[in-house]
Each structure stands twice: as structure tokens, then as C-alpha cells.
Amino acid sequence: MANKIALITGSSSGFGLLTSIELASAGYHVVATMRDLSRRAKLDQAAAAAGVTDKVDIRALDVTHSRDIATVVDTVVSDYGRIDVLVNNAGFAVAGFAEDIKLEELRLQLETNFFGTVAMTKAVLPVMRQQGAGHIIQISSIVGLQGSATLSSYAASKHALEGWSESLRLEVKPLGIQVVLVEPGAFDTGIWTQGAHMGEESKKSTSLNFKRSLRMREVIRKIPKADPIAVARAIVAIAENPRPKLRYLVGRDAKIQLAMKRLLPWKIYEKMIANFLKIDQTP
Ligand SMILES: NC(=O)c1ccc[n+]([C@@H]2O[C@H](COP(=O)([O-])OP(=O)(O)OC[C@H]3O[C@@H](n4cnc5c(N)ncnc54)[C@H](OP(=O)(O)O)[C@@H]3O)[C@@H](O)[C@H]2O)c1
């Protein structure tokens, strides 16, 4: 059989880059998209180092540009005839206390992490429906299953993605289409640096949350971050699994955090989180 075709968003760095290489190394033909082709060098180099340059086809796509989504999906189908795997990976994180985050900042967060993923999925669904098969792999987060101080916008985007994808799974499973949520804990990618957007008000010393914001940033900076290759490998294993589960938590931290949330009485759980984040200290 010809190579399976995988389409990935946000391939310029982090999970998207590594997943493109891992899928290509596993025999897939990968259409690796990124919004800024001037950032393709890292992926080109990684593909060359892995000996998969001919299996990684890099194309431009910003998931907030819905017309471009239709064009990319149409050209992938006309070039390759099918799409077996869609990995909705593109995303970033708005950070800051909810009180300081402007509505426009929250909307922008949802525009990429939620509506961008929905638009991609809706564009690919007719192709998979016609094939009677396909995997749609949504990169959610442990923060899609639990709230997180200073990440309310990000948590909202990933919780929305969780609910939407869980519902979609019920609808399209009878059509042979698998919808899967991947929920990583903390991994060492660009999302902690260039992918983290502090809300404008949060950066100002006039914010009533400024001091605890600085304290929290320090705590978050020190959180151990695992090797992101584990997530890329988990995605390949899901793509290869004809009957994947709905949810895959990836990372020891994610598993421990979710178990704590589920097992501990809420009052104890939130006290532990507050102590860890030093959020209770005034001002
Ligand atoms: N790393 C973690 O600890 C962690 C944990 C849980 C979930 N996640 C999720 O994992 C996914 C990948 O993030 P990452 O950790 O690999 O971080 P990353 O290294 O910052 O990669 C994010 C990628 O998304 C791209 N992107 C952002 N906005 C986009 C848009 N509008 N259209 C197309 N691409 C866009 C970025 O492109 P540019 O290079 O152009 O900015 C970049 O390629 C995200 O959905 C994130 O929420 C990460």
C-alpha cells in the first residue's frame, strides 16, 4: 500500500516538528504546515538528519485563516488523494491573572487553539467520511482537564476542545473516523518562551496582581519539563492504532495531577495548588 498521508499544523517547533519527523520515520508521507515558512530551517534540518526529507512536504498555513485551510486541504487531496491522519497541534498560551486578561486576548486565544482546530477538523472531515477512515488527533493538554491559575484563557481553549472533540467522536466513530485527545503535562518546547503571551495588563506594575504574577512566573519557570519526543512518539502510536482510546494523558506530571484532582477532596486539592504556586501570599 502507498504511504499513509498525515497533515500536521504548527510544525515549525516543539511537538509539531518532532511529530512530523517521527511520522515520516514511521513511513507516513507528512504534510507539515507552519504559518511562517521563514521558520522552516529547523524542520528541514531535522528531516535531513533523520533521512526523511523526501517524506516531509512543508506548506504554509495559519490555522486562523479559514480560506487558506480550505485551499491547503484541497491541494493535499488533489496531490496525494487522501488524508489518513490529521494532527491539530498549532497552539499558544495566553498567560496572566484572569482579572487582567482583556476579552480580545481571550478571543485571540480561542481563535487559534479552539476555532483553528475546529476549522481544520471540519475541512478534513468530508475527506475522511468519503474514505470511511481517518484519525483526527487533537493536541489538548492536562489544562484541558483541570483549571490552572494564570492560564484561564488557555484552560478555556483546551476545555472547549475537550468537550467539542468528545462530542465529535460520538458522531463520527460510526463513519470509521477516530477522534483522539492527547493531553500532555509539561514538556520542554517553545510554548514556555516564544509561545507564551503575557496579557498586556499583566505585564504592568500597576496590575493589582503584579507581585504574585512575578512570583508565579518564577514557580512556573522552575517546573521540570520533560523531553517532548515522548509526545511525538505517543502521537505516532495513536495514528497506528486502528482503535485508539478517546484520551491519552502523556507525562508523569499530568497523570499525578489528574489523579490528585480526582481523588483528593477539593478543599485539600486547592490548598495544595495554592501552596505550590505561592498564590495565597499577599499582595
Ligand atoms: N509543551 C507543553 O508543555 C504542552 C503541554 C500541553 C499541551 N501543549 C500543546 O501542544 C501544542 C504544540 O505546542 P508546543 O508545546 O510544541 O509549543 P511550540 O514549540 O511553541 O509550538 C507551537 C506551534 O504552534 C504554532 N502556531 C501558533 N499559532 C499558530 C497559528 N495561528 N497557525 C499555525 N500555527 C500556529 C507555532 O508557530 P510559530 O513558530 O509560527 O509561532 C508553533 O509551530 C499546542 O497546542 C500546545 O497547547 C503543549
Short mmCIF file of C-alpha atoms and ligand atoms in Angstrom, two decimals:
data_model
loop_
_atom_site.label_atom_id
_atom_site.label_comp_id
_atom_site.label_asym_id
_atom_site.label_seq_id
_atom_site.Cartn_x
_atom_site.Cartn_y
_atom_site.Cartn_z
CA MET A 1 0.00 0.00 0.00
CA ALA A 2 1.17 3.57 -0.73
CA ASN A 3 2.36 5.70 2.19
CA LYS A 4 -0.31 6.97 4.51
CA ILE A 5 -0.76 10.74 4.41
CA ALA A 6 -0.55 12.82 7.59
CA LEU A 7 -1.37 16.53 7.83
CA ILE A 8 0.02 18.47 10.81
CA THR A 9 -0.37 22.07 11.97
CA GLY A 10 2.24 24.12 13.83
CA SER A 11 5.28 22.18 12.60
CA SER A 12 7.91 24.90 12.98
CA SER A 13 8.83 23.80 16.51
CA GLY A 14 8.07 21.63 19.53
CA PHE A 15 5.66 18.70 19.25
CA GLY A 16 4.69 19.59 15.66
CA LEU A 17 8.26 19.44 14.41
CA LEU A 18 9.10 16.24 16.30
CA THR A 19 5.84 14.56 15.28
CA SER A 20 6.48 15.38 11.61
CA ILE A 21 9.84 13.62 11.82
CA GLU A 22 8.55 10.66 13.84
CA LEU A 23 5.60 10.09 11.49
CA ALA A 24 7.85 10.36 8.42
CA SER A 25 10.32 7.92 10.03
CA ALA A 26 7.39 5.53 10.63
CA GLY A 27 6.63 5.57 6.89
CA TYR A 28 4.00 8.30 6.60
CA HIS A 29 4.11 10.99 3.95
CA VAL A 30 3.80 14.13 6.07
CA VAL A 31 2.36 17.47 5.01
CA ALA A 32 3.90 19.62 7.72
CA THR A 33 2.30 23.05 7.86
CA MET A 34 3.52 26.19 9.58
CA ARG A 35 2.30 29.76 9.47
CA ASP A 36 5.68 31.28 8.63
CA LEU A 37 7.78 29.42 6.07
CA SER A 38 10.82 31.51 7.00
CA ARG A 39 10.90 29.34 10.17
CA ARG A 40 11.22 26.06 8.25
CA ALA A 41 15.02 25.62 8.63
CA LYS A 42 14.80 23.62 11.88
CA LEU A 43 12.35 21.16 10.36
CA ASP A 44 14.38 20.91 7.14
CA GLN A 45 17.50 20.13 9.18
CA ALA A 46 15.72 17.58 11.37
CA ALA A 47 14.25 15.87 8.29
CA ALA A 48 17.68 15.73 6.63
CA ALA A 49 19.27 14.34 9.81
CA ALA A 50 16.58 11.63 10.02
CA GLY A 51 16.89 10.84 6.29
CA VAL A 52 13.23 11.66 5.60
CA THR A 53 13.48 14.86 3.53
CA ASP A 54 11.50 13.27 0.68
CA LYS A 55 8.69 12.35 3.07
CA VAL A 56 8.17 15.80 4.62
CA ASP A 57 6.31 18.28 2.43
CA ILE A 58 6.33 21.69 4.14
CA ARG A 59 3.47 24.08 3.36
CA ALA A 60 2.28 27.43 4.73
CA LEU A 61 -0.81 27.54 6.92
CA ASP A 62 -2.07 29.79 9.69
CA VAL A 63 -4.98 28.00 11.33
CA THR A 64 -6.77 31.29 11.96
CA HIS A 65 -7.04 31.89 8.17
CA SER A 66 -10.05 29.78 7.24
CA ARG A 67 -9.82 30.33 3.48
CA ASP A 68 -6.24 29.09 3.48
CA ILE A 69 -7.33 25.98 5.40
CA ALA A 70 -9.74 25.04 2.60
CA THR A 71 -7.05 25.63 -0.04
CA VAL A 72 -4.41 23.58 1.79
CA VAL A 73 -6.79 20.65 2.39
CA ASP A 74 -7.96 20.74 -1.25
CA THR A 75 -4.41 20.76 -2.61
CA VAL A 76 -3.30 17.98 -0.28
CA VAL A 77 -6.19 15.84 -1.52
CA SER A 78 -5.50 16.68 -5.15
CA ASP A 79 -1.76 15.97 -4.70
CA TYR A 80 -2.00 12.81 -2.59
CA GLY A 81 -5.58 11.59 -2.99
CA ARG A 82 -6.31 11.18 0.73
CA ILE A 83 -5.63 12.29 4.31
CA ASP A 84 -5.24 9.44 6.79
CA VAL A 85 -4.16 11.40 9.85
CA LEU A 86 -4.80 14.98 10.92
CA VAL A 87 -2.76 16.25 13.87
CA ASN A 88 -4.20 19.51 15.20
CA ASN A 89 -1.17 20.73 17.08
CA ALA A 90 -0.88 24.51 16.48
CA GLY A 91 -1.34 26.49 19.66
CA PHE A 92 -0.01 29.03 22.09
CA ALA A 93 -0.74 30.12 25.65
CA VAL A 94 -2.08 33.43 26.92
CA ALA A 95 -0.82 33.91 30.48
CA GLY A 96 -1.87 36.24 33.26
CA PHE A 97 -4.46 36.53 36.00
CA ALA A 98 -7.99 36.37 34.55
CA GLU A 99 -8.78 39.74 36.07
CA ASP A 100 -6.07 41.30 33.91
CA ILE A 101 -6.77 39.49 30.64
CA LYS A 102 -8.66 41.55 28.08
CA LEU A 103 -11.59 39.99 26.25
CA GLU A 104 -9.74 40.46 22.96
CA GLU A 105 -6.82 38.45 24.34
CA LEU A 106 -9.15 35.65 25.41
CA ARG A 107 -10.80 35.72 21.98
CA LEU A 108 -7.43 35.50 20.22
CA GLN A 109 -6.54 32.50 22.39
CA LEU A 110 -9.72 30.69 21.38
CA GLU A 111 -9.31 31.75 17.75
CA THR A 112 -6.14 29.65 17.42
CA ASN A 113 -6.43 26.86 19.98
CA PHE A 114 -10.15 26.16 19.58
CA PHE A 115 -11.64 27.67 16.40
CA GLY A 116 -8.46 26.98 14.40
CA THR A 117 -8.64 23.32 15.39
CA VAL A 118 -12.37 23.15 14.68
CA ALA A 119 -11.89 24.74 11.25
CA MET A 120 -9.12 22.28 10.35
CA THR A 121 -11.19 19.33 11.54
CA LYS A 122 -14.28 20.43 9.63
CA ALA A 123 -12.22 20.87 6.45
CA VAL A 124 -10.79 17.35 6.70
CA LEU A 125 -13.93 15.53 7.86
CA PRO A 126 -15.55 15.24 4.38
CA VAL A 127 -12.34 13.68 3.06
CA MET A 128 -12.26 11.11 5.87
CA ARG A 129 -16.01 10.47 5.58
CA GLN A 130 -15.52 9.61 1.92
CA GLN A 131 -12.58 7.35 2.77
CA GLY A 132 -14.60 5.74 5.57
CA ALA A 133 -11.47 6.06 7.71
CA GLY A 134 -9.10 8.52 9.35
CA HIS A 135 -7.56 9.65 12.62
CA ILE A 136 -8.08 13.16 13.98
CA ILE A 137 -5.58 13.73 16.77
CA GLN A 138 -6.23 16.85 18.85
CA ILE A 139 -3.36 18.17 20.95
CA SER A 140 -5.12 19.26 24.08
CA SER A 141 -3.38 19.50 27.47
CA ILE A 142 -3.68 18.43 31.08
CA VAL A 143 -5.01 22.00 31.34
CA GLY A 144 -7.96 20.80 29.24
CA LEU A 145 -8.96 18.69 32.23
CA GLN A 146 -8.10 20.99 35.11
CA GLY A 147 -8.06 24.72 35.65
CA SER A 148 -4.75 26.44 36.21
CA ALA A 149 -4.07 29.82 37.81
CA THR A 150 -2.78 32.43 35.33
CA LEU A 151 -3.80 30.14 32.47
CA SER A 152 -7.56 30.69 32.47
CA SER A 153 -7.66 31.61 28.75
CA TYR A 154 -5.53 28.64 27.77
CA ALA A 155 -7.59 26.35 30.04
CA ALA A 156 -10.81 27.68 28.46
CA SER A 157 -9.48 26.96 24.96
CA LYS A 158 -8.43 23.42 25.85
CA HIS A 159 -11.60 22.64 27.85
CA ALA A 160 -13.61 23.78 24.82
CA LEU A 161 -11.53 21.50 22.63
CA GLU A 162 -12.09 18.59 25.02
CA GLY A 163 -15.89 18.96 25.01
CA TRP A 164 -16.11 19.53 21.27
CA SER A 165 -13.86 16.60 20.40
CA GLU A 166 -15.52 14.20 22.83
CA SER A 167 -18.88 15.02 21.21
CA LEU A 168 -17.45 14.77 17.70
CA ARG A 169 -16.01 11.36 18.48
CA LEU A 170 -19.50 10.04 19.23
CA GLU A 171 -20.78 11.41 15.92
CA VAL A 172 -18.06 10.20 13.57
CA LYS A 173 -16.99 6.87 15.06
CA PRO A 174 -19.76 5.10 13.10
CA LEU A 175 -18.21 6.59 9.93
CA GLY A 176 -14.86 4.94 10.67
CA ILE A 177 -13.22 8.17 11.89
CA GLN A 178 -11.26 8.13 15.16
CA VAL A 179 -11.12 11.32 17.22
CA VAL A 180 -8.46 11.34 19.93
CA LEU A 181 -7.38 13.85 22.57
CA VAL A 182 -3.72 13.95 23.61
CA GLU A 183 -3.22 15.61 27.00
CA PRO A 184 0.44 16.34 27.70
CA GLY A 185 1.80 17.63 31.00
CA ALA A 186 4.79 20.00 30.96
CA PHE A 187 7.23 19.36 28.11
CA ASP A 188 10.23 21.37 27.03
CA THR A 189 9.02 23.19 23.90
CA GLY A 190 8.64 26.77 22.71
CA ILE A 191 5.28 27.18 24.43
CA TRP A 192 7.05 28.28 27.62
CA THR A 193 9.00 31.02 25.82
CA GLN A 194 8.01 32.42 22.43
CA GLY A 195 4.65 30.60 22.56
CA ALA A 196 3.66 32.22 25.88
CA HIS A 197 1.91 35.55 25.53
CA MET A 198 1.60 37.55 28.74
CA GLY A 199 -1.58 39.61 28.77
CA GLU A 200 -0.81 43.31 28.25
CA GLU A 201 -2.27 44.38 31.61
CA SER A 202 -0.47 41.56 33.42
CA LYS A 203 2.88 43.00 32.41
CA LYS A 204 2.18 46.35 34.03
CA SER A 205 3.38 47.09 37.53
CA THR A 206 0.03 48.85 38.06
CA SER A 207 -1.77 45.47 37.94
CA LEU A 208 -3.10 44.51 41.37
CA ASN A 209 -1.78 41.03 40.62
CA PHE A 210 1.68 42.16 39.55
CA LYS A 211 3.65 40.84 42.53
CA ARG A 212 2.01 37.46 42.69
CA SER A 213 2.27 37.30 38.91
CA LEU A 214 6.05 37.67 39.19
CA ARG A 215 6.13 35.03 41.93
CA MET A 216 4.09 32.60 39.88
CA ARG A 217 6.17 33.14 36.79
CA GLU A 218 9.20 32.06 38.79
CA VAL A 219 7.43 28.93 40.06
CA ILE A 220 6.29 28.06 36.53
CA ARG A 221 9.79 28.67 35.16
CA LYS A 222 11.15 26.12 37.60
CA ILE A 223 8.59 23.39 36.84
CA PRO A 224 10.52 20.41 35.40
CA LYS A 225 9.74 19.97 31.72
CA ALA A 226 10.08 16.57 30.09
CA ASP A 227 11.55 15.62 26.72
CA PRO A 228 8.87 16.34 24.07
CA ILE A 229 9.86 13.31 21.99
CA ALA A 230 7.58 11.25 24.27
CA VAL A 231 4.57 13.17 22.97
CA ALA A 232 5.63 12.78 19.32
CA ARG A 233 6.02 9.01 19.84
CA ALA A 234 2.65 8.79 21.58
CA ILE A 235 1.04 10.52 18.57
CA VAL A 236 2.62 8.02 16.15
CA ALA A 237 1.38 5.12 18.30
CA ILE A 238 -2.14 6.60 18.25
CA ALA A 239 -2.00 7.08 14.47
CA GLU A 240 -1.01 3.42 14.10
CA ASN A 241 -3.73 2.16 16.42
CA PRO A 242 -6.91 1.24 14.50
CA ARG A 243 -8.98 1.57 17.69
CA PRO A 244 -7.45 4.31 19.83
CA LYS A 245 -8.95 5.47 23.10
CA LEU A 246 -10.55 8.91 23.38
CA ARG A 247 -7.94 10.31 25.78
CA TYR A 248 -4.19 9.87 26.22
CA LEU A 249 -2.51 11.63 29.14
CA VAL A 250 1.19 11.95 28.39
CA GLY A 251 3.73 12.67 31.14
CA ARG A 252 4.07 11.55 34.72
CA ASP A 253 3.15 15.03 35.99
CA ALA A 254 -0.13 15.01 34.05
CA LYS A 255 -1.07 11.60 35.44
CA ILE A 256 -0.27 12.61 39.02
CA GLN A 257 -2.12 15.94 38.74
CA LEU A 258 -5.26 14.35 37.36
CA ALA A 259 -5.23 11.60 39.98
CA MET A 260 -4.89 14.25 42.70
CA LYS A 261 -7.79 16.25 41.30
CA ARG A 262 -9.98 13.15 41.07
CA LEU A 263 -9.08 11.55 44.39
CA LEU A 264 -8.49 14.38 46.85
CA PRO A 265 -11.29 16.35 48.46
CA TRP A 266 -11.49 19.68 46.57
CA LYS A 267 -10.59 21.78 49.63
CA ILE A 268 -7.34 19.88 50.14
CA TYR A 269 -6.57 19.86 46.43
CA GLU A 270 -6.90 23.62 46.04
CA LYS A 271 -4.89 24.31 49.17
CA MET A 272 -2.06 22.16 47.81
CA ILE A 273 -2.13 24.01 44.50
CA ALA A 274 -2.18 27.41 46.24
CA ASN A 275 0.82 26.43 48.38
CA PHE A 276 2.72 25.13 45.38
CA LEU A 277 2.06 28.25 43.33
CA LYS A 278 2.56 30.61 46.30
CA ILE A 279 -0.65 32.26 45.21
CA ASP A 280 -2.09 32.85 48.68
CA GLN A 281 0.62 35.22 49.79
CA THR A 282 -0.46 38.84 49.75
CA PRO A 283 -0.48 41.18 48.00
N1 LIG B 1 4.79 21.94 25.73
C1 LIG B 1 3.90 21.69 26.65
O1 LIG B 1 4.24 21.60 27.85
C2 LIG B 1 2.47 21.45 26.25
C3 LIG B 1 1.63 20.81 27.16
C4 LIG B 1 0.31 20.56 26.80
C5 LIG B 1 -0.15 20.92 25.54
N2 LIG B 1 0.68 21.55 24.65
C6 LIG B 1 0.13 21.88 23.33
O2 LIG B 1 1.00 21.38 22.33
C7 LIG B 1 0.77 22.08 21.11
C8 LIG B 1 2.10 22.41 20.47
O3 LIG B 1 2.80 23.32 21.29
P1 LIG B 1 4.33 23.13 21.69
O4 LIG B 1 4.36 22.80 23.13
O5 LIG B 1 5.01 22.24 20.73
O6 LIG B 1 4.84 24.63 21.59
P2 LIG B 1 5.65 25.43 20.45
O7 LIG B 1 7.01 24.86 20.32
O8 LIG B 1 5.50 26.86 20.80
O9 LIG B 1 4.86 25.09 19.10
C9 LIG B 1 3.63 25.68 18.81
C10 LIG B 1 3.46 25.69 17.32
O10 LIG B 1 2.16 26.23 17.01
C11 LIG B 1 2.34 27.17 16.00
N3 LIG B 1 1.25 28.14 15.93
C12 LIG B 1 0.85 29.05 16.84
N4 LIG B 1 -0.20 29.76 16.37
C13 LIG B 1 -0.44 29.28 15.13
C14 LIG B 1 -1.38 29.59 14.13
N5 LIG B 1 -2.29 30.57 14.29
N6 LIG B 1 -1.37 28.88 12.97
C15 LIG B 1 -0.46 27.91 12.77
N7 LIG B 1 0.47 27.58 13.67
C16 LIG B 1 0.47 28.26 14.85
C17 LIG B 1 3.68 27.82 16.29
O11 LIG B 1 4.12 28.52 15.14
P3 LIG B 1 5.19 29.73 15.19
O12 LIG B 1 6.52 29.05 15.22
O13 LIG B 1 4.92 30.48 13.94
O14 LIG B 1 4.89 30.51 16.43
C18 LIG B 1 4.48 26.58 16.62
O15 LIG B 1 4.88 25.91 15.45
C19 LIG B 1 -0.07 23.30 21.48
O16 LIG B 1 -1.41 23.07 21.09
C20 LIG B 1 0.03 23.36 22.99
O17 LIG B 1 -1.10 23.94 23.58
C21 LIG B 1 1.97 21.83 24.99
#
